[in-house]
Short mmCIF file of C-alpha atoms in Angstrom, two decimals:
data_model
loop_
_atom_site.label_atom_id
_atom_site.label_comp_id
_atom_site.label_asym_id
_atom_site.label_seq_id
_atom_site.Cartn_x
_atom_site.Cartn_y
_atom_site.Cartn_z
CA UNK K 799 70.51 116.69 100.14
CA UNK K 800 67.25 115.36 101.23
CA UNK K 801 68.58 112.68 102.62
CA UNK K 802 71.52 114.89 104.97
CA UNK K 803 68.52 117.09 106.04
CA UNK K 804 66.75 114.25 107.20
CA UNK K 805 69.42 112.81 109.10
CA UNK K 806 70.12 116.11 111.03
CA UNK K 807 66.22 116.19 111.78
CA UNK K 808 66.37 112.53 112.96
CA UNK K 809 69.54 113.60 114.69
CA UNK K 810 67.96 116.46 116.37
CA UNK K 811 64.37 114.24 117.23
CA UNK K 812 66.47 111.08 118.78
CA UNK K 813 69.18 112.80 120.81
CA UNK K 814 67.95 117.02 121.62
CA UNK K 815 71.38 118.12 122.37
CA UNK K 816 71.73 119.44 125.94
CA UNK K 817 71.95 123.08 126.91
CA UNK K 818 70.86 125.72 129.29
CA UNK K 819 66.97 126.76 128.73
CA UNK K 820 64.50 128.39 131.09
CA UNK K 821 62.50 126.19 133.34
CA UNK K 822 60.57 125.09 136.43
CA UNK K 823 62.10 123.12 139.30
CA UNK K 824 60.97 121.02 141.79
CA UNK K 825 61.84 118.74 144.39
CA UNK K 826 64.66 116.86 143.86
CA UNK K 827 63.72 112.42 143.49
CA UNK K 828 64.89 108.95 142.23
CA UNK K 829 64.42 110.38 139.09
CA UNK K 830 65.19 114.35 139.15
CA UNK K 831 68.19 115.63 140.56
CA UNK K 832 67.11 119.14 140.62
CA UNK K 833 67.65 120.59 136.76
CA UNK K 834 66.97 117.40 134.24
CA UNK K 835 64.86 114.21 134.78
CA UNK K 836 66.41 111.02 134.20
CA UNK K 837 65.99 107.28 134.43
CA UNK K 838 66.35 105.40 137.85
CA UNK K 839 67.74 102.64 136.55
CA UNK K 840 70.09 104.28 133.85
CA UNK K 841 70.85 107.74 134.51
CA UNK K 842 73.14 108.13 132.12
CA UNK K 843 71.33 106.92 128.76
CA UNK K 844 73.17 107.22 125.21
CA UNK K 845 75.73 109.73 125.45
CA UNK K 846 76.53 113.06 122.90
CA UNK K 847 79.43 110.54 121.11
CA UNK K 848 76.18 108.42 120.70
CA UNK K 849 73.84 109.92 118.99
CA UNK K 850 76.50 111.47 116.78
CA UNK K 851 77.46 108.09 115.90
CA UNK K 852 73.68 107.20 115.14
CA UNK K 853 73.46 110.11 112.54
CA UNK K 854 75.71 107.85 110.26
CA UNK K 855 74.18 104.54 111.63
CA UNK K 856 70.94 105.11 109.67
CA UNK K 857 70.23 102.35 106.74
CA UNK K 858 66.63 102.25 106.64
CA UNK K 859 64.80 99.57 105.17
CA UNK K 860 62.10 100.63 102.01
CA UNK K 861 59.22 101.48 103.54
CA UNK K 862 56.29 101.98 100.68
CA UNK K 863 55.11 105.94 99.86
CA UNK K 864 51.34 105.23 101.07
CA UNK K 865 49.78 102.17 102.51
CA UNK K 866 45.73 102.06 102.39
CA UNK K 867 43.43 101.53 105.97
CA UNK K 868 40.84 99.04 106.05
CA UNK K 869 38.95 100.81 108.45
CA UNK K 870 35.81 99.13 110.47
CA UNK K 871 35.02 101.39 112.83
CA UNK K 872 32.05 101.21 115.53
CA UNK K 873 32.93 103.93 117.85
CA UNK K 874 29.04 104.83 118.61
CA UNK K 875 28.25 101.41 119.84
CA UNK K 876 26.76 101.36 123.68
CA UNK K 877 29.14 99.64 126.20
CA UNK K 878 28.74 97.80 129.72
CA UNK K 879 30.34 98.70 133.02
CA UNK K 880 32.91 95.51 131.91
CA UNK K 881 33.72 96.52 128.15
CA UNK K 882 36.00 98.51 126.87
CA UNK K 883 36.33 99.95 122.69
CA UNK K 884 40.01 100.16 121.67
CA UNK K 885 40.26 101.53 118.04
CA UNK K 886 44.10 102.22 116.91
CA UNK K 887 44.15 105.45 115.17
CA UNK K 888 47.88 105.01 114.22
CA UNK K 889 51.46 105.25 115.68
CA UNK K 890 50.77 105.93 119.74
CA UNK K 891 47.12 107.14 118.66
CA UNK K 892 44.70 105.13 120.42
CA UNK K 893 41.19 106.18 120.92
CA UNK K 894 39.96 103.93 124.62
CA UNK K 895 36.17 104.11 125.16
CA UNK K 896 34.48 102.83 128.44
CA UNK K 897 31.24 103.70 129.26
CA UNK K 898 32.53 106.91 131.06
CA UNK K 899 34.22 108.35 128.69
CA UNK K 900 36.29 108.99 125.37
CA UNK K 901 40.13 108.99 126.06
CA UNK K 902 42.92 109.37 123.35
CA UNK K 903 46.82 108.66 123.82
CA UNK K 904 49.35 110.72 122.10
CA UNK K 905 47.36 112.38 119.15
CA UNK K 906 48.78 113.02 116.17
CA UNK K 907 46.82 113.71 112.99
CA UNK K 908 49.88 115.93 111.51
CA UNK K 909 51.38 115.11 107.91
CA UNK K 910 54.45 115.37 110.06
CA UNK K 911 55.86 114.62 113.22
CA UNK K 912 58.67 116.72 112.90
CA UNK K 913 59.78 120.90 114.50
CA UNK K 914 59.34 122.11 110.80
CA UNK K 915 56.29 121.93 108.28
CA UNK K 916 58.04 121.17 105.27
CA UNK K 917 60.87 118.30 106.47
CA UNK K 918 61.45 114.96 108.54
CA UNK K 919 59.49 111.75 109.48
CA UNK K 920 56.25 111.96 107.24
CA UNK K 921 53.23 109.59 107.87
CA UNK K 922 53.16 106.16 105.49
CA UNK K 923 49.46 105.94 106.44
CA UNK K 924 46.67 107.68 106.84
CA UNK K 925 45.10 108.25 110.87
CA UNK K 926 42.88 105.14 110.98
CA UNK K 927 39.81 107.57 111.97
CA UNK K 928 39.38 110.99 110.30
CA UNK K 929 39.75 114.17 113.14
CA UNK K 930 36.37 114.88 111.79
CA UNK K 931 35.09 112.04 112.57
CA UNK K 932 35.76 111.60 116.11
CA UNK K 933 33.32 110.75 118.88
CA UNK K 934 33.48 113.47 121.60
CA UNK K 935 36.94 113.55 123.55
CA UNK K 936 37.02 113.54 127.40
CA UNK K 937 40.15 112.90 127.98
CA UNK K 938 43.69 113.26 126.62
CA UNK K 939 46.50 111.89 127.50
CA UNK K 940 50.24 112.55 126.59
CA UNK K 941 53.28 110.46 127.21
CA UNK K 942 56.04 112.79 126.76
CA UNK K 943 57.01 116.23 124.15
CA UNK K 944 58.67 114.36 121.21
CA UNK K 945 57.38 115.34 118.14
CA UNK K 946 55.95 111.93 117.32
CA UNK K 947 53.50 112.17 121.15
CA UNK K 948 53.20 115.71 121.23
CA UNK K 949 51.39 117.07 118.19
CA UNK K 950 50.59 120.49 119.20
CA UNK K 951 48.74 121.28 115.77
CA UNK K 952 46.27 118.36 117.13
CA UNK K 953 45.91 119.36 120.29
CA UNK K 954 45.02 122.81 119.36
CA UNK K 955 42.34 121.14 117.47
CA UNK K 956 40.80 119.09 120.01
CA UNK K 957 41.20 121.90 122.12
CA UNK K 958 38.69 124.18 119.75
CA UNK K 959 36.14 121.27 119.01
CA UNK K 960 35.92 119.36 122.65
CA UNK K 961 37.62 121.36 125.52
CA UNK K 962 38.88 117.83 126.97
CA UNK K 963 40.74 117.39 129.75
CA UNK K 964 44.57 117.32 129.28
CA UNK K 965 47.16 115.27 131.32
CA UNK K 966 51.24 115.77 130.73
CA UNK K 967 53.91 114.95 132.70
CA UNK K 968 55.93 117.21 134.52
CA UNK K 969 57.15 120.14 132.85
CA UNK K 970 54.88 120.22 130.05
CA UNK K 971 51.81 122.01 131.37
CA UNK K 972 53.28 125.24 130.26
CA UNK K 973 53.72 124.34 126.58
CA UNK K 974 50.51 123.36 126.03
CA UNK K 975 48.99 126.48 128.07
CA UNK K 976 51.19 129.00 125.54
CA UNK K 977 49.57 126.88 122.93
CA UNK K 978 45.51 127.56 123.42
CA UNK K 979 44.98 124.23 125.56
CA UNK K 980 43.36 125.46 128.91
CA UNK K 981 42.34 122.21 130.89
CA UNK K 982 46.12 120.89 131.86
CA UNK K 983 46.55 118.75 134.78
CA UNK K 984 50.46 117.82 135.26
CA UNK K 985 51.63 115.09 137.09
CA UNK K 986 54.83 113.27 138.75
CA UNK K 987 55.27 109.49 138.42
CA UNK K 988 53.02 107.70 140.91
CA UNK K 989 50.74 110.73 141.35
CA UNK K 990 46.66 110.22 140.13
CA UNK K 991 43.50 112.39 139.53
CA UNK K 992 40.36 111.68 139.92
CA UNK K 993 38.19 111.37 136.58
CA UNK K 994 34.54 110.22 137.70
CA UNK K 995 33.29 108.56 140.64
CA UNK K 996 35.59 105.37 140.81
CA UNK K 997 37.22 106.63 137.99
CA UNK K 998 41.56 107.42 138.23
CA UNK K 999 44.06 108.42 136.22
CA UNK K 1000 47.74 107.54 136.99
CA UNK K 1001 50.89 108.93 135.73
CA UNK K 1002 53.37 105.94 136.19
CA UNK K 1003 57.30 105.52 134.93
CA UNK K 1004 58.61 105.04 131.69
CA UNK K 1005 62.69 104.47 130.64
CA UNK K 1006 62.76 107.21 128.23
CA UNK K 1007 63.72 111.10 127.19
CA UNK K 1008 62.51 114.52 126.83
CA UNK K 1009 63.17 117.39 124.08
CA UNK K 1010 61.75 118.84 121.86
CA UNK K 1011 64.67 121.62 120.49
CA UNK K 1012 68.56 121.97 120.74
CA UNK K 1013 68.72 123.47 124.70
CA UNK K 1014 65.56 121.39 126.61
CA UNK K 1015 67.26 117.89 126.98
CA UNK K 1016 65.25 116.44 129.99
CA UNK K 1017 63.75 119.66 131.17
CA UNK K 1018 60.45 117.71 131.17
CA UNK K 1019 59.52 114.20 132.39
CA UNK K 1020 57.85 111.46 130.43
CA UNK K 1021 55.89 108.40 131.44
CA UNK K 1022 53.10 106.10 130.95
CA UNK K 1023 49.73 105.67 132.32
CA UNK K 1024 47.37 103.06 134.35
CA UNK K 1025 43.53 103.90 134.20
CA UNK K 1026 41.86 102.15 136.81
CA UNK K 1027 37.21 102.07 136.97
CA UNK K 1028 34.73 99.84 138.21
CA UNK K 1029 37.61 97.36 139.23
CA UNK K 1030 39.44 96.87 136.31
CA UNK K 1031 42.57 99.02 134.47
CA UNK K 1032 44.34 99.66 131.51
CA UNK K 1033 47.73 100.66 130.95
CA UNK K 1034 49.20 103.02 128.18
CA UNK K 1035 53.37 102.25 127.95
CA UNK K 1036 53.84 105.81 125.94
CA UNK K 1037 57.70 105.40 124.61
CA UNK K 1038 60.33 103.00 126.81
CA UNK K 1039 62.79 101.45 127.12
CA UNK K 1040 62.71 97.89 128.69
CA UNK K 1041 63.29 98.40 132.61
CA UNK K 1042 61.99 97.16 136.05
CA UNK K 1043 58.87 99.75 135.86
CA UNK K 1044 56.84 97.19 134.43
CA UNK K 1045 57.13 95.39 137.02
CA UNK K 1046 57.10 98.11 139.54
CA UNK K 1047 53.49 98.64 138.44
CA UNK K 1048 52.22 95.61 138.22
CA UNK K 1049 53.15 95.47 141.88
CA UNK K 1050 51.31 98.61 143.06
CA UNK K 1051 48.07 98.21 140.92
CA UNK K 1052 48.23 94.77 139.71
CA UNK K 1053 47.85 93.29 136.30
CA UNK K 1054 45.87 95.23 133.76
CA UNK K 1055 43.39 94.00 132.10
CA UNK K 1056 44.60 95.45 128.82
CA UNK K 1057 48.24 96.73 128.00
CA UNK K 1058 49.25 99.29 125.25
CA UNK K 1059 52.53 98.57 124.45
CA UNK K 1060 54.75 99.91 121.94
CA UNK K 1061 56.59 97.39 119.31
CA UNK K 1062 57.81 99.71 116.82
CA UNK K 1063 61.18 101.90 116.19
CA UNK K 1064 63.73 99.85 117.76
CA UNK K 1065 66.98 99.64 115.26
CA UNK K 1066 69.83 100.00 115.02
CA UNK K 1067 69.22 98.22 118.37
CA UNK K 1068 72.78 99.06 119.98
CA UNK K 1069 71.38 103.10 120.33
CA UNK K 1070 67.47 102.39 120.75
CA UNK K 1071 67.80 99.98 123.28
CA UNK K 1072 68.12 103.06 125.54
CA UNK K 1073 64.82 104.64 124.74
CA UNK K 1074 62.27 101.85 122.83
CA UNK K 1075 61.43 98.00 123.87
CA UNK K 1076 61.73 96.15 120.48
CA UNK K 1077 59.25 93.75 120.38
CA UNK K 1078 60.61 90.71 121.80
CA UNK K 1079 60.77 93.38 124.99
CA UNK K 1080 56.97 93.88 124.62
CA UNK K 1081 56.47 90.33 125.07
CA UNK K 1082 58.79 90.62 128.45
CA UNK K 1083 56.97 93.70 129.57
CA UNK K 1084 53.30 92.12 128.96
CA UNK K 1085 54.07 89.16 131.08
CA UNK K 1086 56.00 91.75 133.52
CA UNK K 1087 52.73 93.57 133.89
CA UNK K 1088 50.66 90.41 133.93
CA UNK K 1089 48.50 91.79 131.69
CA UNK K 1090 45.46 89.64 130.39
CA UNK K 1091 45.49 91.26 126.89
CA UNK K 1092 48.15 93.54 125.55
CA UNK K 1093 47.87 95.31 122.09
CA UNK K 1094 50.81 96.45 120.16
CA UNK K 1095 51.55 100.05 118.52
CA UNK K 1096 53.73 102.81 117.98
CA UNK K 1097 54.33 101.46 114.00
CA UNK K 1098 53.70 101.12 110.66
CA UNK K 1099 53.58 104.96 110.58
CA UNK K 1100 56.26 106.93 110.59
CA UNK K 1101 59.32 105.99 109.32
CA UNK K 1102 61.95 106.87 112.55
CA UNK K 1103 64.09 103.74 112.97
CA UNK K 1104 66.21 101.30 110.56
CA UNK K 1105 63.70 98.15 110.88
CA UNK K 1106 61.27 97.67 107.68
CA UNK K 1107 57.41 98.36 107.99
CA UNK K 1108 56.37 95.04 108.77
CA UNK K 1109 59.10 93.98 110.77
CA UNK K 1110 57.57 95.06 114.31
CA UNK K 1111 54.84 92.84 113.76
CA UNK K 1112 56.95 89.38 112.82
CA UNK K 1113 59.17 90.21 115.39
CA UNK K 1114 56.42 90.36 117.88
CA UNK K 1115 54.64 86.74 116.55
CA UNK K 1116 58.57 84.54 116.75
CA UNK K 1117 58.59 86.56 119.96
CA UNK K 1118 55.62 85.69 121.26
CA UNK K 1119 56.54 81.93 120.32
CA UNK K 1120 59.45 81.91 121.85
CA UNK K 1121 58.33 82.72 124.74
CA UNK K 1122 55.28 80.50 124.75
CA UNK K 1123 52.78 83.26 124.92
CA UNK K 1124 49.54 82.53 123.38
CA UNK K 1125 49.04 84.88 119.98
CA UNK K 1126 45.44 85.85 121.35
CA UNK K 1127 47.27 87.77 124.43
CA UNK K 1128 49.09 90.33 122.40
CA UNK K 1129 46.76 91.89 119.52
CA UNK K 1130 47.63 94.07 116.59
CA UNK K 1131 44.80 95.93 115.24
CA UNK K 1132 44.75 97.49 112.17
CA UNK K 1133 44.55 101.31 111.98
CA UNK K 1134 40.84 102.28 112.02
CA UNK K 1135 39.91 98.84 113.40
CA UNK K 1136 37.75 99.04 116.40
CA UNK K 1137 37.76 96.06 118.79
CA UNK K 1138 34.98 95.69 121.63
CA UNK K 1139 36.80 93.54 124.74
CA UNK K 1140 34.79 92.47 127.90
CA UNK K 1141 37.17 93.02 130.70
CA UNK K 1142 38.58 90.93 133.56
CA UNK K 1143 38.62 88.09 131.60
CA UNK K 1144 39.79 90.29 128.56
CA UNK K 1145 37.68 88.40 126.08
CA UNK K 1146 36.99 89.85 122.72
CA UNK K 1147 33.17 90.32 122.27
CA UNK K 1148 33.21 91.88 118.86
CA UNK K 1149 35.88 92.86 116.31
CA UNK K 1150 35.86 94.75 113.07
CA UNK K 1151 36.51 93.11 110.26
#
């Protein structure tokens, strides 16, 4: 029985069945036709046969009941103009630290990522960084409303002990607002907000989905993010597909000096091709971007997808040898591992251990 309830969930998390809902409306684009988002360059995506197919496709690999952090965190140390702190917290939980300012991507600190308490995807892992232990938060950004990017539980959290700044896409401002959060800036793809002086935040495409219920199927967009300061930039992939946005913003702001790039939830491969890169994508996308450093994540957490825990990570080292990329360019950090990088030339000054 547990295993037909957690099937629907998964059901209900990968595909959110279209319907008629309530929501705002704007101007019709390349990638909103006036009711749902979609994705330029496939506007169909999986279809309903699809993800009721999927349901049944599920054969996931043993994945163990806990796995222990080695955390090595140095989150207080003082940075230059040219360094940047990246500590993975887990999954799409990143904690980026410049000498600005404290940013985090897609929070989630919940037991589960999941729209009940008590059922679906449950952490493997503990957060690499305890909530109470957090530096002060600036910024936060979000990719998207899936469960698994969108933990409301955190945010209402971060909310009551820093006031940051929130960013969403479009059609998620609203959400977050009925929720407690009161700093919301929402943005289309391609538009940016100012942070500091010399300081920007851009909300840039993603090949993805929205929904978070059974009638709100693309009623909200979803995207990644470039952070550009002092003359260098970082970019945050959220959850994609592979497409030509990587190279779409590599053109417009030029290669970042480091990449976040997911790796993680990408079988069976013939359904999540249309939503995740698997990770010999991630390879494609980091030399798309032209990225000096990329880091992988969105694994080893939460069990969503078919492929083993481990697997993202061997995938990514026979792809990164296939395609003749150096091992150095595309990092995996442990959860609760904080690495200090000295940009431009993206060299690694310290690293925990």
């Amino acid at each position: 029985m547990q295993i037909i309830i957690t099937r629907f969930i998964l059901g209900i998390f990968l595909l959110q069945l279209a319907g008629c809902a309530p929501m705002q409306h704007y101007p019709k684009s390349d990638h909103y036709d006036g009711s749902r988002f979609f994705n330029p360059a496939d506007p169909a995506g999986n279809s309903l046969w699809d993800g009721l197919k999927v349901l049944f496709a599920f054969d996931f690999a043993h994945w163990p009941d806990q796995v222990d952090n080695a955390p090595a965190l140095h989150m207080h140390d003082k940075l230059a103009g040219d360094e940047v702190a990246i500590t993975f917290v887990n999954h799409a939980s990143v904690l980026i630290q410049t000498q600005h300012m404290n940013l985090l991507t897609d929070p989630v600190w919940s037991e589960r990522v999941s729209p009940l308490s008590w059922i679906g995807p449950k952490r493997h892992r503990q957060p690499g960084i305890a909530f109470a232990d957090l530096p002060k938060i600036d910024v936060v950004i979000i990719s998207h409303n899936h469960y698994d990017h969108m933990d409301l539980d955190t945010l209402k959290q971060l909310e009551g002990r820093f006031h940051p700044l929130f960013f969403v896409p479009l059609g998620n401002k609203k959400l977050l607002e009925d929720n407690g959060v009161t700093q919301v800036v929402e943005l289309d793809w391609w538009q940016s907000h100012p942070l500091a002086s010399g300081v920007k935040l851009s909300l840039t495409p993603a090949a993805h989905f929205s929904g978070r219920g059974l009638f709100d199927r693309d009623r909200s967009l979803w995207g990644s993010y470039h952070l550009s300061f002092n003359g260098h930039s970082l970019y945050f992939g959220g959850d994609t597909a592979y497409s030509p946005h990587f190279k779409a913003i590599q053109e417009r702001f030029g290669p970042p000096d480091i990449a976040l790039l997911p790796i993680g939830a990408f079988e069976p491969r013939w359904f999540m091709k249309q939503v995740h890169i698997d990770p010999a994508e991630a390879v494609q996308a980091h030399l798309d971007l032209g990225a000096r450093q990329s880091i992988g994540m969105h694994f080893g957490t939460f069990q969503l997808t078919n492929e083993g825990i481990d697997q993202p990570v061997k995938d990514l080292q026979s792809a990164l040898q296939n395609k003749k990329v150096m091992a150095s360019e595309f990092a995996v950090l442990g959860e609760g591992s904080t690495t200090r990088f000295k940009l431009k030339s993206a060299t690694v000054l310290s690293q925990a251990k």
